[in-house]
Coordinates of C-alpha atoms in Angstrom, one line a residue:
X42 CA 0.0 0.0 0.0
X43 CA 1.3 3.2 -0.9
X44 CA 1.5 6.3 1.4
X45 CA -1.2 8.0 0.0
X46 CA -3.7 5.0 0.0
X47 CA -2.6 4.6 3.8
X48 CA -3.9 8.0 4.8
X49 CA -7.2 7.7 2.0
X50 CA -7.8 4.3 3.8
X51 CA -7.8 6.0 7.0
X52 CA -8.9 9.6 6.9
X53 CA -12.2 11.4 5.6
X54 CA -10.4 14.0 3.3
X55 CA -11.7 17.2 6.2
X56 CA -10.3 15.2 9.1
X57 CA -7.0 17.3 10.3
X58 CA -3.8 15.0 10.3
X59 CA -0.9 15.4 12.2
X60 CA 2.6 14.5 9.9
X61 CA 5.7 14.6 11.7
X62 CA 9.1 14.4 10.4
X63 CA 12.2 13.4 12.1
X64 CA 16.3 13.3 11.5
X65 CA 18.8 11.6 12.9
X66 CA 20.9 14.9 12.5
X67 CA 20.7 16.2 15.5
X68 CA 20.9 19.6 13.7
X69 CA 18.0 19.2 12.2
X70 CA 15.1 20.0 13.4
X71 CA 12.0 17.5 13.9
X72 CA 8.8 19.1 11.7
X73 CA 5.5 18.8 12.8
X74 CA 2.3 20.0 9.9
X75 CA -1.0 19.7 10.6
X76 CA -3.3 19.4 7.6
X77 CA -6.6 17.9 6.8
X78 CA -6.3 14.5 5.1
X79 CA -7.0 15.8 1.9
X80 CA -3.9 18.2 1.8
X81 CA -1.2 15.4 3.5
X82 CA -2.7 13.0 0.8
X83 CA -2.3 15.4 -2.4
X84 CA 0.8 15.4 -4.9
X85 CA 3.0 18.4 -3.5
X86 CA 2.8 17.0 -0.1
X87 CA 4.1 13.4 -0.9
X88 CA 6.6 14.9 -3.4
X89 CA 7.9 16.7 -0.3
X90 CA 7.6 13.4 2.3
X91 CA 9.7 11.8 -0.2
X92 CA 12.4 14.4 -0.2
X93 CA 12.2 14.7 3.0
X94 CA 12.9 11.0 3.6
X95 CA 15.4 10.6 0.9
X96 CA 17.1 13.3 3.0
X97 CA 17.3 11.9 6.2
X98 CA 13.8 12.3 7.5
X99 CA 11.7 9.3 9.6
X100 CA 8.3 10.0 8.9
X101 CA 5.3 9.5 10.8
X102 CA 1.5 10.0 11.1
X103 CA -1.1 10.3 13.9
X104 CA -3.4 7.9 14.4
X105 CA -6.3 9.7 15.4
X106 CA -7.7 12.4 14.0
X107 CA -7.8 15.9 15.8
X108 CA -10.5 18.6 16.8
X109 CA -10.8 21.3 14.0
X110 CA -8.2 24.3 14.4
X111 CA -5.9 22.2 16.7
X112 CA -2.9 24.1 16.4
X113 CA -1.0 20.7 18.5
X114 CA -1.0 17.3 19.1
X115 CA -1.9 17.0 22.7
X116 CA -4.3 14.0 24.1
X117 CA -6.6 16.6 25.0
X118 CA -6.3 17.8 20.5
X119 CA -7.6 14.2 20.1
X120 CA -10.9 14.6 18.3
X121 CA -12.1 11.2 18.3
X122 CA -10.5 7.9 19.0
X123 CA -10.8 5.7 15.6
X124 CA -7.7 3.3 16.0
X125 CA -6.0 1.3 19.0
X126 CA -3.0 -0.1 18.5
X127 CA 0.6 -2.0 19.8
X128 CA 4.2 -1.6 19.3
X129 CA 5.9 -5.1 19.0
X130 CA 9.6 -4.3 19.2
X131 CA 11.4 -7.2 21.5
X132 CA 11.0 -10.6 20.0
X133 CA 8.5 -9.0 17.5
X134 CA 7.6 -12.4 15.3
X135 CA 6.5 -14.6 18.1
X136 CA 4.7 -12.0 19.4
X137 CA 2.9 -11.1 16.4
X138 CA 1.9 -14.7 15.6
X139 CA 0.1 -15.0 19.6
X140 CA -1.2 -11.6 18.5
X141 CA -2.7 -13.2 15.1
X142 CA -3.8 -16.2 16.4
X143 CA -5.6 -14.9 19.1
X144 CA -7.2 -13.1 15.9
X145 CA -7.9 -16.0 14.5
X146 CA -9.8 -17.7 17.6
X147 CA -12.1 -14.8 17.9
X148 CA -10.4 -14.3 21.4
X149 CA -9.6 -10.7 20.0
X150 CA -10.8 -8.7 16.9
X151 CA -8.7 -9.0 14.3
X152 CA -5.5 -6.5 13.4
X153 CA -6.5 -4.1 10.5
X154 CA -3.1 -3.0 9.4
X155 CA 0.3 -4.8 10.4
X156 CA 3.3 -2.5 9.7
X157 CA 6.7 -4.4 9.6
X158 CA 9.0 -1.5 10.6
X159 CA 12.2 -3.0 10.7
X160 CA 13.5 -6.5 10.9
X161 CA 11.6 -8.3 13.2
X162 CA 9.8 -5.5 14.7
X163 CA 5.8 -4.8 14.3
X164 CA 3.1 -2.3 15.0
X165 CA -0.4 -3.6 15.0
X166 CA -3.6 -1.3 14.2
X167 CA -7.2 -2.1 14.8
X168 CA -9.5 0.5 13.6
X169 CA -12.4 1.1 15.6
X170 CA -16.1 2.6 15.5
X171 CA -16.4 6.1 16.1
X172 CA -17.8 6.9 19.1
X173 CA -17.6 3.4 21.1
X174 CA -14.2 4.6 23.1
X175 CA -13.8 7.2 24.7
X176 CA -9.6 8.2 24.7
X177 CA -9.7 7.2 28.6
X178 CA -11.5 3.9 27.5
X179 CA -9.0 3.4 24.1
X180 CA -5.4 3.8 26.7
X181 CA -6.9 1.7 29.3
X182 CA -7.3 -1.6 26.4
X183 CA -4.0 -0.3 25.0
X184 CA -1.8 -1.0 28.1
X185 CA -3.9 -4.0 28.5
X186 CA -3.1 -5.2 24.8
X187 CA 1.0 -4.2 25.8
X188 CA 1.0 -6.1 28.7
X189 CA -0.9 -8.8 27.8
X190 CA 1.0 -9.3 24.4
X191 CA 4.3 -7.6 25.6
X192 CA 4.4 -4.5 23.4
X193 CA 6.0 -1.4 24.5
X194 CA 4.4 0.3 27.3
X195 CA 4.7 3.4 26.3
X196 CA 2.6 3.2 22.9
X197 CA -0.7 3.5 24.5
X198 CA -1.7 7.2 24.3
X199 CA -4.4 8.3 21.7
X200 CA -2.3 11.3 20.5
X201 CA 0.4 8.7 19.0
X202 CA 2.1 8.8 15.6
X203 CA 3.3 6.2 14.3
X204 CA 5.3 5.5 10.9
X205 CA 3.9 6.0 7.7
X206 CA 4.4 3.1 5.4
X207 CA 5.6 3.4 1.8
X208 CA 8.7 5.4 3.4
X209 CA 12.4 4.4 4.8
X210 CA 13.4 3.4 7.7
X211 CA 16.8 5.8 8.1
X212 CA 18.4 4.2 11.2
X213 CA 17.7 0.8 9.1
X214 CA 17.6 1.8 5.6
X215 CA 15.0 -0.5 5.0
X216 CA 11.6 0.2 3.6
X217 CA 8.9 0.0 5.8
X218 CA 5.7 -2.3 4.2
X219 CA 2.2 -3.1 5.6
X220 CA -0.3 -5.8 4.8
X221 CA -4.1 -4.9 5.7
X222 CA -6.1 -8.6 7.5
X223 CA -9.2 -7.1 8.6
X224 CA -11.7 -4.3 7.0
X225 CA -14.0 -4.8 10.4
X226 CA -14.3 -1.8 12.7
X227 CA -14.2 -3.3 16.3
X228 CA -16.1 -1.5 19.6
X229 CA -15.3 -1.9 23.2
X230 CA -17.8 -5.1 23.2
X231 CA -15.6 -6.9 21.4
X232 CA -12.7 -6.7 23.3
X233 CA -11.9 -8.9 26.6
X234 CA -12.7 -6.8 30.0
X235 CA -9.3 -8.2 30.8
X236 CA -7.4 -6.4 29.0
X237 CA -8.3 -2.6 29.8
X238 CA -5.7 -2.0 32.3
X239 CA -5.7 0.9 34.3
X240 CA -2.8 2.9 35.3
X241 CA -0.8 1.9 38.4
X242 CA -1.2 5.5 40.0
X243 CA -0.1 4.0 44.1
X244 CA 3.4 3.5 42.3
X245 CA 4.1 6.3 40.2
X246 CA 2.6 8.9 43.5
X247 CA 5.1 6.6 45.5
X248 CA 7.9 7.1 43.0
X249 CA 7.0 10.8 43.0
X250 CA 7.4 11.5 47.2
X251 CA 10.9 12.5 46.9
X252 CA 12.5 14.8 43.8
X253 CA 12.3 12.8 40.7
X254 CA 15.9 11.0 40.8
X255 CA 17.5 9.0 37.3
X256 CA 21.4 7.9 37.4
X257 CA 23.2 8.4 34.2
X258 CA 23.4 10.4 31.8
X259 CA 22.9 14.5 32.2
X260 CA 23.2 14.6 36.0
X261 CA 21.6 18.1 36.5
X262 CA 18.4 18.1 38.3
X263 CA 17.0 18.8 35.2
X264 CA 18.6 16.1 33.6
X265 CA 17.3 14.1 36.3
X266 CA 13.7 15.4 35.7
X267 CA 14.1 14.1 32.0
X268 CA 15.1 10.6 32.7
X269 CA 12.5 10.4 35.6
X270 CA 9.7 12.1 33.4
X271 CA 10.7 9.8 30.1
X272 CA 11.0 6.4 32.1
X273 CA 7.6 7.5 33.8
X274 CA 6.3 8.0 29.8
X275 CA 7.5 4.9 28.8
X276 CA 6.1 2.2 31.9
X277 CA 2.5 3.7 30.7
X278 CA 0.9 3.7 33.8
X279 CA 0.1 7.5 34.6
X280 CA -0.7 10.7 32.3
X281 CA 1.0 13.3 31.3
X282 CA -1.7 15.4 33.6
X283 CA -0.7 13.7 36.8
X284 CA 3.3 13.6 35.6
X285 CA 3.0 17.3 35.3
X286 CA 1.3 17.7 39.1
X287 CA 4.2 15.5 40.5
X288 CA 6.9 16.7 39.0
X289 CA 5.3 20.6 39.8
X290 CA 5.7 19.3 43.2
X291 CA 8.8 18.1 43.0
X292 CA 10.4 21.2 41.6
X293 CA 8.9 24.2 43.6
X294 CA 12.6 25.4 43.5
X295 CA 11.3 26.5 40.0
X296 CA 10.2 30.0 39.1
X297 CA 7.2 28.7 37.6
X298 CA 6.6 25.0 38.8
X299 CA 3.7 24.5 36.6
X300 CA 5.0 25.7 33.3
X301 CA 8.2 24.3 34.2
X302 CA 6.8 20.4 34.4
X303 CA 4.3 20.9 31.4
X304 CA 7.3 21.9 29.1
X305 CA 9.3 18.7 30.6
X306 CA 6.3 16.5 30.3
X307 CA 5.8 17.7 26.4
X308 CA 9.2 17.7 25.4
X309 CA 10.0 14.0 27.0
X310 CA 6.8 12.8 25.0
X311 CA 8.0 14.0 21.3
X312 CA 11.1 12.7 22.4
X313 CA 9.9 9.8 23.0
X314 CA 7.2 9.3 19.7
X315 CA 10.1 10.2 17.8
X316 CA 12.2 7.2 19.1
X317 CA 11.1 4.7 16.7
X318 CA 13.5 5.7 14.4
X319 CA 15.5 2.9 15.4

């Protein structure tokens, strides 16, 4: 399937799309353009993706659509949730058959799109009805379907990009490809109560007592406050709302506490989506 056919497949041509761009080159800039469907589907705009990626450039989509004039890609941007889905990256074939057979059985609504990123690594898609999750509802089964299937963690908010197919990999120079199993649209009926997991929140407040501490690496206390908030990101088992209040709390040595753990919060999240350039 071709880019453009990806985002057809999945868009209404007036649903606003978020594309995001990302180098290696630490010089250059990640790029973040939100258009409706329409536009990021249209001839300039995939003449440019392709430069972009023949350049250097990982590039990436959102997976839900967002609220008209959204400006960023926040949770809260999130218009409606239309696709759940799981990042295979450790051990990604064996995984990805339980995955499909469990599809198979009827145990679990079949995957709609399987994107084979790099060697042995998967993400799994499952498009859903609008309206039958809410985005609280579509992270809850997400961490569920990441436990349960051993996924990464941190792939379970509704704000997500992942990569577009039809483009190179950069950090493998590999192409990434996609095969499509299942047109159905699942609800929240169809999916095991079992598997929507909520966040461990005792833990993370636990964790967050004491100034938010992480050996290695930049050993500031902000450098601290970016390990702690990333590692937090990636175990998936609190929001960036309640990240934000703890690490506030944390850091009232700050001028502004508030805006202080918001920026940290953002910035660790993009960081983080942007990581599967590996």
């Amino acid at each position: 399937m071709k880019p453009v056919d990806f985002i057809t497949d999945m868009y209404r041509p007036d649903d606003l799309v978020a594309l995001v761009l990302v180098s290696r080159d630490e010089e250059k800039k990640t790029q973040q353009r939100i258009w409706n469907a329409g536009k990021a589907a249209s001839q300039q705009v995939m003449k440019w993706l392709r430069y972009s990626n023949t350049h250097g450039y990982d590039i990436y989509i959102g997976m839900n659509p967002l609220r008209p004039g959204s400006r960023t890609r926040n949770k809260e941007d999130v218009e409606e949730v239309r696709r759940v889905y799981a990042d295979l990256d450790e051990d990604g074939p064996s995984k990805l058959k339980e995955v499909l057979q469990d599809g198979f059985s009827g145990k679990i609504p079949s995957a709609s799109y399987i994107i084979n990123t790099s060697p042995d690594r998967y993400q799994l898609i499952w498009n859903v009805k609008p309206g039958s999750f809410t985005p609280k509802e579509a992270e809850a089964l997400m961490r569920g379907i990441a436990v349960r299937y051993g996924g990464d963690r941190a792939v379970t908010d509704v704000s997500r990009v992942l990569r577009l197919p039809g483009f190179k990999h950069r950090g493998k120079n590999t192409w990434i490809t996609m095969s499509s199993t299942s047109a159905e649209k699942s609800e929240k009926k169809d999916w095991p109560d079992a598997l929507f997991t909520e966040p461990d929140r005792t833990a993370s407040v636990k964790r967050a007592s004491s100034s938010p501490h992480r050996s290695g690496g930049d050993t500031s206390p902000s450098g601290h406050d970016w390990g702690w908030t990333r590692d937090r990101i990636r175990e998936g088992n609190v929001t960036d709302e309640e990240l934000e209040q703890q690490l506030a709390a944390a850091r009232t040595d700050k001028r502004d506490p508030a805006d202080y753990a918001k920026r940290t919060v953002a910035r660790a999240r993009e960081s983080l989506d942007m990581e599967y350039s590996r």
